Coordinates of N, CA, C and O and ligand atoms in Angstrom, one line a residue:
X1 N 152.9 44.9 17.3 CA 152.7 43.5 17.4 C 152.5 42.9 16.0 O 151.7 43.4 15.2
X2 N 153.3 41.9 15.6 CA 153.2 41.4 14.3 C 152.1 40.3 14.2 O 152.0 39.5 15.1
X3 N 151.3 40.3 13.2 CA 150.2 39.3 13.1 C 150.2 38.8 11.7 O 150.7 39.4 10.8
X4 N 149.7 37.6 11.6 CA 149.7 36.9 10.2 C 148.3 36.7 9.8 O 147.4 36.4 10.6
X5 N 148.1 36.6 8.5 CA 146.8 36.2 7.9 C 147.0 34.9 7.2 O 148.0 34.8 6.4
X6 N 146.2 33.9 7.5 CA 146.4 32.6 6.9 C 145.2 32.3 6.0 O 144.0 32.6 6.3
X7 N 145.5 31.8 4.8 CA 144.4 31.6 3.9 C 144.4 30.1 3.5 O 145.5 29.5 3.1
X8 N 143.3 29.5 3.6 CA 143.2 28.1 3.2 C 142.6 28.0 1.7 O 141.7 28.8 1.4
X9 N 143.2 27.1 1.0 CA 142.6 26.9 -0.4 C 142.8 25.4 -0.8 O 143.7 24.7 -0.2
X10 N 142.1 25.0 -1.8 CA 142.2 23.6 -2.3 C 142.8 23.7 -3.7 O 142.5 24.6 -4.4
X11 N 143.7 22.8 -4.0 CA 144.3 22.8 -5.3 C 144.0 21.4 -6.0 O 144.2 20.4 -5.4
X12 N 143.4 21.5 -7.2 CA 143.1 20.3 -8.0 C 144.0 20.3 -9.2 O 144.1 21.3 -10.0
X13 N 144.8 19.2 -9.3 CA 145.7 19.1 -10.4 C 145.1 19.1 -11.7 O 145.5 19.6 -12.7
X14 N 143.9 18.5 -11.7 CA 143.1 18.5 -13.0 C 141.6 18.3 -12.6 O 141.3 17.9 -11.5
X15 N 140.8 18.5 -13.6 CA 139.3 18.6 -13.3 C 138.7 17.2 -13.0 O 137.6 17.1 -12.5
X16 N 139.5 16.1 -13.2 CA 138.9 14.8 -12.8 C 138.8 14.7 -11.3 O 138.1 13.8 -10.8
X17 N 139.5 15.6 -10.6 CA 139.3 15.6 -9.1 C 138.1 16.3 -8.6 O 137.8 16.3 -7.4
X18 N 137.4 17.0 -9.5 CA 136.2 17.7 -9.2 C 135.0 16.8 -9.0 O 134.9 15.8 -9.7
X19 N 134.0 17.3 -8.3 CA 132.7 16.5 -8.2 C 131.8 16.9 -9.4 O 132.2 17.8 -10.2
X20 N 130.7 16.3 -9.5 CA 129.8 16.5 -10.7 C 129.4 17.9 -11.0 O 129.5 18.4 -12.1
X21 N 128.9 18.6 -9.9 CA 128.5 20.0 -10.1 C 129.6 20.9 -10.5 O 129.5 21.8 -11.3
X22 N 130.8 20.6 -9.8 CA 132.0 21.4 -10.2 C 132.4 21.2 -11.6 O 132.8 22.2 -12.3
X23 N 132.3 20.0 -12.1 CA 132.7 19.7 -13.5 C 131.7 20.4 -14.4 O 132.1 20.9 -15.5
X24 N 130.5 20.4 -14.1 CA 129.5 21.1 -14.9 C 129.8 22.6 -15.0 O 129.7 23.2 -16.0
X25 N 130.1 23.2 -13.8 CA 130.4 24.6 -13.8 C 131.6 24.9 -14.6 O 131.7 25.9 -15.3
X26 N 132.6 24.0 -14.5 CA 133.9 24.2 -15.3 C 133.5 24.2 -16.8 O 134.0 25.1 -17.5
X27 N 132.7 23.2 -17.2 CA 132.4 23.1 -18.6 C 131.6 24.4 -19.0 O 131.8 24.9 -20.1
X28 N 130.7 24.9 -18.2 CA 129.9 26.0 -18.6 C 130.8 27.3 -18.7 O 130.6 28.2 -19.5
X29 N 131.8 27.4 -17.8 CA 132.7 28.5 -17.8 C 133.6 28.5 -19.1 O 133.8 29.5 -19.7
X30 N 134.0 27.3 -19.4 CA 134.8 27.1 -20.7 C 134.0 27.5 -21.9 O 134.5 28.2 -22.8
X31 N 132.7 27.1 -21.9 CA 131.8 27.4 -23.0 C 131.6 28.9 -23.1 O 131.7 29.5 -24.1
X32 N 131.4 29.6 -21.9 CA 131.2 31.0 -21.9 C 132.4 31.8 -22.4 O 132.3 32.8 -23.0
X33 N 133.6 31.2 -22.0 CA 134.8 31.9 -22.4 C 134.9 32.0 -23.9 O 135.5 33.0 -24.4
X34 N 134.4 31.0 -24.6 CA 134.5 31.0 -26.1 C 133.8 32.3 -26.7 O 134.1 32.7 -27.8
X35 N 132.8 32.8 -25.9 CA 132.0 34.0 -26.5 C 132.5 35.3 -25.9 O 131.9 36.3 -26.1
X36 N 133.7 35.3 -25.2 CA 134.2 36.5 -24.6 C 134.5 37.5 -25.8 O 134.9 37.1 -26.9
X37 N 134.2 38.8 -25.5 CA 134.5 39.8 -26.4 C 135.8 40.5 -25.9 O 135.7 41.4 -25.1
X38 N 136.9 40.1 -26.4 CA 138.2 40.6 -25.9 C 139.2 40.8 -27.0 O 140.3 40.2 -27.1
X39 N 138.8 41.6 -28.0 CA 139.7 41.8 -29.2 C 140.9 42.7 -28.9 O 141.9 42.7 -29.7
X40 N 141.0 43.3 -27.7 CA 142.1 44.2 -27.4 C 143.2 43.5 -26.6 O 144.4 43.6 -26.9
X41 N 142.7 42.6 -25.7 CA 143.7 41.9 -24.9 C 144.0 40.5 -25.4 O 145.0 39.9 -25.1
X42 N 143.0 40.0 -26.2 CA 143.0 38.6 -26.6 C 143.2 37.6 -25.4 O 143.7 36.6 -25.5
X43 N 142.6 38.1 -24.3 CA 142.7 37.3 -23.0 C 141.2 37.0 -22.7 O 140.4 37.9 -22.4
X44 N 140.9 35.7 -22.8 CA 139.4 35.4 -22.7 C 139.1 34.8 -21.4 O 139.9 33.9 -20.9
X45 N 138.1 35.2 -20.8 CA 137.7 34.7 -19.4 C 136.2 34.4 -19.5 O 135.4 35.1 -20.0
X46 N 135.9 33.2 -18.9 CA 134.5 32.8 -18.8 C 134.2 32.5 -17.3 O 135.0 32.2 -16.5
X47 N 132.9 32.7 -17.0 CA 132.5 32.6 -15.6 C 131.1 31.9 -15.5 O 130.3 32.2 -16.3
X48 N 131.0 31.0 -14.6 CA 129.7 30.3 -14.4 C 129.3 30.4 -12.9 O 130.1 30.2 -12.0
X49 N 128.0 30.7 -12.7 CA 127.5 31.0 -11.4 C 126.4 30.0 -11.0 O 125.5 29.8 -11.8
X50 N 126.5 29.3 -9.9 CA 125.5 28.3 -9.5 C 124.6 29.0 -8.4 O 125.1 29.5 -7.4
X51 N 123.3 29.1 -8.6 CA 122.4 29.7 -7.7 C 121.8 28.6 -6.7 O 121.9 27.4 -7.0
X52 N 121.2 29.1 -5.7 CA 120.7 28.1 -4.7 C 119.6 27.2 -5.2 O 119.3 26.1 -4.7
X53 N 118.9 27.7 -6.3 CA 117.9 26.8 -6.9 C 118.4 25.8 -7.9 O 117.7 25.1 -8.6
X54 N 119.8 25.8 -8.0 CA 120.4 24.8 -8.9 C 120.7 25.3 -10.3 O 121.3 24.6 -11.1
X55 N 120.1 26.5 -10.6 CA 120.3 27.0 -11.9 C 121.7 27.6 -12.1 O 122.3 28.1 -11.1
X56 N 122.2 27.5 -13.3 CA 123.6 28.0 -13.6 C 123.5 29.1 -14.7 O 122.8 28.9 -15.7
X57 N 124.2 30.2 -14.5 CA 124.2 31.3 -15.4 C 125.7 31.6 -15.7 O 126.5 31.4 -14.8
X58 N 126.0 32.0 -16.9 CA 127.4 32.3 -17.3 C 127.5 33.6 -18.0 O 126.6 34.2 -18.5
X59 N 128.8 34.0 -18.1 CA 129.1 35.2 -18.8 C 130.6 35.3 -19.1 O 131.3 34.3 -18.8
X60 N 131.1 36.4 -19.6 CA 132.5 36.5 -20.0 C 132.9 38.0 -20.0 O 132.1 38.8 -19.8
X61 N 134.2 38.2 -20.3 CA 134.7 39.6 -20.3 C 134.2 40.3 -21.6 O 134.2 39.7 -22.6
X62 N 134.0 41.6 -21.4 CA 133.5 42.4 -22.5 C 134.4 43.7 -22.5 O 134.4 44.5 -21.6
X63 N 135.1 43.8 -23.6 CA 136.1 44.9 -23.7 C 135.5 46.0 -24.6 O 134.4 45.9 -25.2
X64 N 136.2 47.1 -24.6 CA 135.8 48.3 -25.3 C 137.0 49.0 -25.9 O 138.0 49.0 -25.3
X65 N 136.8 49.7 -27.0 CA 137.8 50.5 -27.6 C 138.3 51.6 -26.7 O 139.5 51.9 -26.7
X66 N 137.4 52.1 -25.8 CA 137.8 52.9 -24.7 C 138.1 52.0 -23.6 O 137.2 51.6 -22.8
X67 N 139.3 51.5 -23.4 CA 139.7 50.4 -22.6 C 139.0 50.3 -21.2 O 138.5 49.2 -20.9
X68 N 139.0 51.4 -20.4 CA 138.4 51.2 -19.1 C 136.9 51.0 -19.1 O 136.4 50.6 -18.0
X69 N 136.3 51.1 -20.2 CA 134.8 50.9 -20.3 C 134.5 49.4 -20.4 O 133.3 49.1 -20.3
X70 N 135.4 48.6 -20.5 CA 135.2 47.1 -20.6 C 134.9 46.6 -19.2 O 135.1 47.3 -18.2
X71 N 134.6 45.3 -19.1 CA 134.3 44.7 -17.8 C 134.7 43.3 -17.7 O 134.6 42.5 -18.7
X72 N 135.3 42.8 -16.6 CA 135.7 41.5 -16.4 C 134.5 40.5 -16.5 O 133.4 40.9 -16.2
X73 N 134.9 39.2 -16.7 CA 133.8 38.2 -16.8 C 133.1 38.0 -15.5 O 131.8 37.8 -15.5
X74 N 133.8 38.1 -14.3 CA 133.1 37.9 -13.0 C 132.0 39.0 -12.8 O 130.9 38.6 -12.4
X75 N 132.4 40.2 -13.0 CA 131.4 41.3 -12.8 C 130.3 41.3 -13.8 O 129.1 41.5 -13.5
X76 N 130.6 41.0 -15.1 CA 129.6 41.0 -16.1 C 128.6 39.9 -15.7 O 127.4 40.2 -15.8
X77 N 129.0 38.8 -15.2 CA 128.1 37.7 -14.9 C 127.4 37.9 -13.6 O 126.1 37.8 -13.6
X78 N 128.1 38.3 -12.6 CA 127.4 38.5 -11.3 C 126.4 39.7 -11.3 O 125.4 39.6 -10.6
X79 N 126.8 40.8 -12.0 CA 125.9 41.9 -12.0 C 124.6 41.5 -12.7 O 123.5 41.9 -12.4
X80 N 124.7 40.7 -13.8 CA 123.5 40.3 -14.5 C 122.6 39.4 -13.6 O 121.4 39.5 -13.5
X81 N 123.3 38.4 -12.9 CA 122.6 37.5 -12.0 C 121.9 38.3 -10.9 O 120.7 38.1 -10.6
X82 N 122.6 39.3 -10.3 CA 122.0 40.1 -9.2 C 120.9 41.0 -9.7 O 119.9 41.2 -9.0
X83 N 121.0 41.4 -11.0 CA 119.9 42.3 -11.6 C 118.7 41.5 -11.8 O 117.6 42.0 -11.7
X84 N 118.8 40.2 -12.2 CA 117.7 39.4 -12.5 C 117.1 38.5 -11.4 O 116.0 38.1 -11.4
X85 N 118.0 38.2 -10.5 CA 117.6 37.3 -9.4 C 118.1 37.9 -8.0 O 118.9 37.3 -7.4
X86 N 117.6 39.1 -7.7 CA 118.1 39.8 -6.5 C 118.0 39.1 -5.2 O 118.8 39.3 -4.3
X87 N 117.1 38.2 -5.1 CA 116.9 37.5 -3.8 C 117.5 36.1 -3.8 O 117.3 35.3 -2.8
X88 N 118.1 35.7 -4.8 CA 118.6 34.3 -5.0 C 120.1 34.3 -4.5 O 120.9 35.1 -4.9
X89 N 120.4 33.3 -3.6 CA 121.7 33.2 -3.1 C 122.6 32.5 -4.2 O 122.2 31.6 -4.9
X90 N 123.9 33.0 -4.2 CA 124.9 32.4 -5.1 C 125.7 31.4 -4.3 O 126.2 31.7 -3.2
X91 N 125.8 30.2 -4.8 CA 126.5 29.1 -4.0 C 127.9 29.0 -4.5 O 128.8 28.9 -3.7
X92 N 128.1 29.0 -5.8 CA 129.5 28.8 -6.4 C 129.7 29.7 -7.6 O 128.8 29.9 -8.4
X93 N 131.0 30.1 -7.7 CA 131.4 30.8 -8.9 C 132.6 30.1 -9.5 O 133.6 29.9 -8.7
X94 N 132.6 29.8 -10.8 CA 133.7 29.2 -11.4 C 134.3 30.1 -12.5 O 133.5 30.5 -13.4
X95 N 135.6 30.4 -12.5 CA 136.2 31.3 -13.4 C 137.3 30.6 -14.2 O 138.1 29.9 -13.6
X96 N 137.3 30.7 -15.5 CA 138.3 30.1 -16.4 C 138.9 31.2 -17.3 O 138.1 31.8 -18.0
X97 N 140.2 31.3 -17.3 CA 140.7 32.4 -18.1 C 142.1 32.0 -18.7 O 142.7 31.0 -18.3
X98 N 142.4 32.7 -19.7 CA 143.7 32.5 -20.3 C 143.8 33.2 -21.7 O 142.7 33.6 -22.3
X99 N 145.0 33.4 -22.2 CA 145.1 34.0 -23.5 C 144.4 33.2 -24.6 O 144.3 31.9 -24.4
X100 N 144.0 33.8 -25.7 CA 143.3 33.1 -26.7 C 144.1 31.9 -27.2 O 143.6 30.8 -27.3
X101 N 145.4 32.2 -27.4 CA 146.3 31.1 -27.8 C 147.0 30.6 -26.5 O 148.1 31.0 -26.2
X102 N 146.3 29.8 -25.8 CA 146.8 29.4 -24.5 C 147.8 28.2 -24.7 O 147.8 27.6 -25.7
X103 N 148.7 28.1 -23.7 CA 149.7 27.0 -23.8 C 149.7 26.4 -22.4 O 149.2 26.9 -21.4
X104 N 150.4 25.2 -22.3 CA 150.4 24.4 -21.1 C 150.7 25.1 -19.8 O 150.2 24.8 -18.8
X105 N 151.6 26.1 -19.9 CA 152.1 26.8 -18.7 C 151.2 27.8 -18.1 O 151.4 28.3 -17.1
X106 N 150.1 28.1 -18.8 CA 149.2 29.2 -18.3 C 148.6 28.7 -16.9 O 148.0 27.7 -16.8
X107 N 148.8 29.6 -15.9 CA 148.4 29.2 -14.5 C 146.9 29.6 -14.3 O 146.3 30.3 -15.1
X108 N 146.3 29.1 -13.2 CA 144.9 29.5 -12.9 C 144.8 31.0 -12.8 O 145.7 31.6 -12.2
X109 N 143.7 31.6 -13.3 CA 143.6 33.0 -13.3 C 142.7 33.5 -12.2 O 141.5 33.3 -12.2
X110 N 143.2 34.1 -11.2 CA 142.4 34.6 -10.1 C 141.7 35.9 -10.4 O 142.1 36.6 -11.3
X111 N 140.5 36.2 -9.8 CA 139.8 37.4 -10.0 C 140.7 38.6 -9.7 O 141.4 38.6 -8.7
X112 N 140.5 39.7 -10.5 CA 141.3 40.9 -10.2 C 140.8 41.6 -8.9 O 139.7 41.2 -8.4
X113 N 141.5 42.6 -8.4 CA 141.1 43.2 -7.2 C 139.7 43.8 -7.2 O 138.9 43.7 -6.2
X114 N 139.4 44.5 -8.3 CA 138.0 45.1 -8.4 C 136.9 44.1 -8.3 O 135.9 44.3 -7.7
X115 N 137.2 42.9 -9.0 CA 136.2 41.9 -9.0 C 136.0 41.3 -7.6 O 134.9 41.0 -7.1
X116 N 137.1 41.1 -6.9 CA 137.1 40.6 -5.5 C 136.2 41.5 -4.6 O 135.3 41.1 -3.9
X117 N 136.3 42.8 -4.8 CA 135.5 43.8 -4.0 C 134.1 43.6 -4.4 O 133.2 43.6 -3.5
X118 N 133.8 43.5 -5.7 CA 132.4 43.3 -6.1 C 131.8 42.0 -5.6 O 130.6 42.0 -5.2
X119 N 132.6 41.0 -5.7 CA 132.1 39.7 -5.3 C 131.8 39.7 -3.8 O 130.8 39.1 -3.3
X120 N 132.6 40.3 -3.0 CA 132.4 40.4 -1.6 C 131.1 41.1 -1.2 O 130.4 40.7 -0.2
X121 N 130.8 42.1 -2.0 CA 129.5 42.8 -1.7 C 128.3 41.8 -1.7 O 127.5 41.9 -0.8
X122 N 128.3 40.9 -2.6 CA 127.2 39.9 -2.7 C 127.3 38.9 -1.7 O 126.3 38.4 -1.1
X123 N 128.5 38.5 -1.3 CA 128.7 37.5 -0.3 C 128.2 38.1 1.1 O 127.5 37.4 1.8
X124 N 128.5 39.3 1.3 CA 128.1 40.0 2.5 C 126.6 40.2 2.5 O 125.9 39.9 3.6
X125 N 126.0 40.6 1.4 CA 124.6 40.8 1.3 C 123.8 39.5 1.6 O 122.8 39.5 2.3
X126 N 124.2 38.4 1.1 CA 123.5 37.1 1.3 C 123.8 36.4 2.6 O 123.2 35.4 2.9
X127 N 124.8 36.9 3.3 CA 125.1 36.4 4.6 C 125.5 34.9 4.5 O 125.2 34.1 5.4
X128 N 126.1 34.5 3.4 CA 126.5 33.1 3.3 C 127.7 33.1 2.3 O 127.7 33.9 1.3
X129 N 128.6 32.2 2.6 CA 129.8 32.2 1.8 C 129.6 31.7 0.4 O 128.5 31.1 0.1
X130 N 130.4 32.2 -0.5 CA 130.4 31.7 -1.9 C 131.7 30.9 -2.2 O 132.8 31.5 -1.9
X131 N 131.6 29.7 -2.7 CA 132.8 29.0 -3.1 C 133.3 29.5 -4.4 O 132.5 29.6 -5.3
X132 N 134.5 29.9 -4.4 CA 135.1 30.5 -5.7 C 136.1 29.5 -6.2 O 137.1 29.1 -5.5
X133 N 136.0 29.2 -7.5 CA 137.0 28.3 -8.2 C 137.6 29.2 -9.3 O 136.9 29.8 -10.0
X134 N 138.9 29.1 -9.4 CA 139.5 29.8 -10.6 C 140.5 28.8 -11.2 O 141.2 28.0 -10.5
X135 N 140.6 28.9 -12.5 CA 141.2 27.8 -13.3 C 141.9 28.3 -14.5 O 141.8 29.5 -14.9
X136 N 142.8 27.5 -15.0 CA 143.4 27.8 -16.3 C 142.8 26.8 -17.3 O 142.1 25.9 -17.0
X137 N 143.2 27.1 -18.6 CA 142.7 26.2 -19.6 C 143.4 24.9 -19.6 O 143.0 24.0 -20.3
X138 N 144.5 24.8 -18.8 CA 145.2 23.5 -18.8 C 144.6 22.6 -17.7 O 145.3 21.6 -17.3
X139 N 143.4 22.9 -17.2 CA 142.7 22.0 -16.3 C 143.1 22.0 -14.8 O 142.6 21.2 -14.0
X140 N 143.9 23.0 -14.4 CA 144.3 23.1 -13.0 C 143.3 24.0 -12.4 O 142.9 25.1 -12.9
X141 N 142.9 23.7 -11.1 CA 141.8 24.5 -10.5 C 142.2 24.8 -9.0 O 142.8 24.0 -8.3
X142 N 141.9 26.0 -8.6 CA 142.1 26.4 -7.2 C 140.7 26.8 -6.7 O 139.9 27.5 -7.4
X143 N 140.5 26.4 -5.4 CA 139.2 26.7 -4.8 C 139.4 27.4 -3.5 O 140.2 27.0 -2.7
X144 N 138.7 28.5 -3.3 CA 138.6 29.1 -1.9 C 137.2 29.0 -1.4 O 136.2 29.1 -2.2
X145 N 137.0 28.9 -0.1 CA 135.7 28.7 0.5 C 134.9 30.0 0.6 O 133.7 30.0 0.7
X146 N 135.6 31.1 0.5 CA 134.9 32.4 0.6 C 135.7 33.5 -0.2 O 136.9 33.4 -0.3
X147 N 135.0 34.4 -0.7 CA 135.7 35.5 -1.5 C 136.6 36.2 -0.5 O 137.7 36.8 -0.9
X148 N 136.2 36.3 0.7 CA 137.0 37.0 1.8 C 138.4 36.5 1.9 O 139.3 37.2 2.3
X149 N 138.5 35.2 1.6 CA 139.9 34.6 1.7 C 140.8 35.2 0.7 O 142.0 35.1 0.8
X150 N 140.2 35.8 -0.4 CA 141.1 36.4 -1.4 C 141.3 37.9 -1.2 O 142.0 38.6 -1.9
X151 N 140.6 38.5 -0.1 CA 140.8 39.9 0.1 C 140.7 40.2 1.6 O 139.7 40.7 2.1
X152 N 141.9 39.9 2.3 CA 141.9 40.3 3.7 C 141.8 41.8 3.9 O 142.1 42.5 2.9
X153 N 141.3 42.2 5.0 CA 141.0 43.6 5.2 C 140.1 44.3 4.2 O 140.3 45.4 3.8
X154 N 139.1 43.5 3.8 CA 138.1 44.0 2.8 C 137.3 45.1 3.4 O 137.0 45.2 4.6
X155 N 136.8 46.0 2.5 CA 136.0 47.1 2.9 C 134.5 46.7 2.6 O 134.2 46.2 1.5
X156 N 133.6 46.9 3.6 CA 132.2 46.6 3.2 C 131.3 47.7 4.0 O 131.8 48.6 4.6
X157 N 130.0 47.5 3.9 CA 129.1 48.4 4.4 C 129.1 48.7 5.9 O 128.6 49.7 6.4
X158 N 129.7 47.7 6.6 CA 129.8 47.9 8.1 C 130.7 49.1 8.5 O 130.6 49.6 9.6
X159 N 131.5 49.6 7.5 CA 132.4 50.7 7.8 C 131.7 52.1 7.6 O 132.2 53.1 7.9
X160 N 130.5 52.0 6.9 CA 129.9 53.3 6.5 C 129.1 53.9 7.6 O 128.6 53.2 8.5
Ligands
THU1 N1 139.8 39.7 -16.9 C1 138.6 39.1 -16.4 O1 137.6 39.0 -17.1 N2 138.7 38.5 -15.2 C2 139.8 38.4 -14.4 O2 139.7 37.9 -13.4 C3 141.1 39.0 -14.9 C4 141.0 39.8 -16.1 C5 139.7 40.3 -18.2 C6 139.7 41.8 -18.3 C7 140.2 42.1 -19.6 O3 139.2 42.0 -20.6 C8 141.2 40.9 -19.9 O4 140.8 39.9 -19.0 C9 142.6 41.3 -19.7 O5 142.9 41.9 -18.5

């Protein structure tokens, strides 16, 4: 029997369509992107995380001469947040990425597969959805209501 998976998402043509907290997160992610350590790919990614207490933390991608030892912005940021605030729920994550020399045509950068898996771990743990926004430097934004929307047939602890 053939079945389909349907995914809902929102598309914002530019950041003026965002609400105040979303705009703040976008700005924080852009700011964090500036400090990315990405000398090998020259692809800079920033991430901002909103916690349930209203605080925002940010991070960026960290590369390494031994390439696989680097880490994406999403995991760098979320692992730090989880390490320091293990009981605090994450409400929203905003990701902004693009080449150092970005141009108009750069599309919104979605989290890689490994990051989706890591993000789902925390969404499952907190038993509450996380709004995920991913964006390009040209101001275009995509929002999904849950990390699970980006990873159908995800693996989690219920299978163990
Ligand atoms: N990268 C991220 O930080 N997040 C993503 O969602 C996609 C890729 C980083 C990893 C690496 O440092 C660079 O971008 C190029 O892949």
